[in-house]
XYZ file of C-alpha atoms in Angstrom:
87
model
C 133.778 89.818 56.785
C 134.278 90.216 60.300
C 134.931 93.802 60.204
C 131.072 94.445 58.335
C 129.625 91.938 60.749
C 130.833 94.562 64.118
C 129.528 97.507 61.715
C 125.805 96.203 61.216
C 125.967 95.558 64.565
C 127.312 98.850 66.542
C 124.088 100.226 65.791
C 121.276 97.965 67.334
C 123.700 96.754 69.852
C 124.258 100.812 70.973
C 120.403 101.113 70.928
C 119.498 98.068 73.152
C 122.782 99.459 75.547
C 120.998 102.753 76.010
C 117.726 101.551 76.410
C 118.912 99.711 79.045
C 120.828 102.255 80.944
C 117.325 104.680 80.639
C 115.600 101.425 81.805
C 117.996 101.013 85.199
C 118.160 105.093 85.752
C 114.639 105.268 85.718
C 112.545 102.674 87.200
C 115.701 100.248 88.357
C 117.663 102.904 91.080
C 115.380 103.713 94.515
C 114.606 106.357 95.120
C 116.408 108.870 97.752
C 115.291 109.335 100.837
C 115.605 113.534 100.344
C 114.788 114.242 97.090
C 112.671 111.559 96.249
C 112.064 109.909 93.004
C 114.254 113.695 90.677
C 117.357 111.386 92.300
C 116.822 109.422 89.024
C 117.810 111.846 86.850
C 121.385 112.088 87.551
C 121.565 108.523 86.051
C 120.503 109.696 83.519
C 120.677 113.332 82.643
C 124.691 113.066 82.620
C 124.710 110.597 80.308
C 121.650 112.394 77.237
C 124.050 115.528 77.178
C 127.285 113.881 76.660
C 125.559 112.194 74.154
C 123.867 115.317 72.900
C 127.540 116.717 73.142
C 128.857 114.192 70.811
C 126.322 114.004 68.296
C 126.043 117.937 68.110
C 130.174 118.034 67.165
C 129.732 115.204 65.041
C 127.431 117.116 62.840
C 129.184 119.722 62.115
C 132.170 118.345 62.210
C 130.649 115.913 58.754
C 129.239 119.825 58.039
C 131.771 121.479 57.432
C 134.042 118.792 55.638
C 130.479 118.625 53.093
C 129.884 121.665 50.234
C 126.455 122.687 49.956
C 125.214 122.736 47.549
C 123.600 126.095 46.794
C 127.164 127.262 47.446
C 128.331 125.541 45.452
C 126.249 126.753 41.861
C 126.311 129.945 43.607
C 130.277 130.081 43.232
C 130.210 128.134 39.653
C 127.384 130.838 38.730
C 128.762 133.602 39.710
C 132.776 132.502 37.691
C 131.342 131.709 34.823
C 130.095 135.478 34.913
C 133.554 137.336 35.653
C 135.180 134.885 32.790
C 131.791 136.035 30.043
C 132.742 140.165 31.142
C 136.278 139.673 31.321
C 138.251 140.643 28.130
């Protein structure tokens, strides 16, 4: 019961925390003396880059373990054709 509750809350809590981080990084932090408002991107850019990295690795991991339907169908057709042709 507790595991299901934590799994259902993980997504919304993550989105709220990401939005809070973005808000803090873009609007709450003070501008720099030299770079001005551009320094605020330093607070947001690395976090977005890390999230993109994890998402890309996660997508590649899931995709590598999931057989594609087109490949499976072609493989089945090729094997059945080879079985019919062999003596």
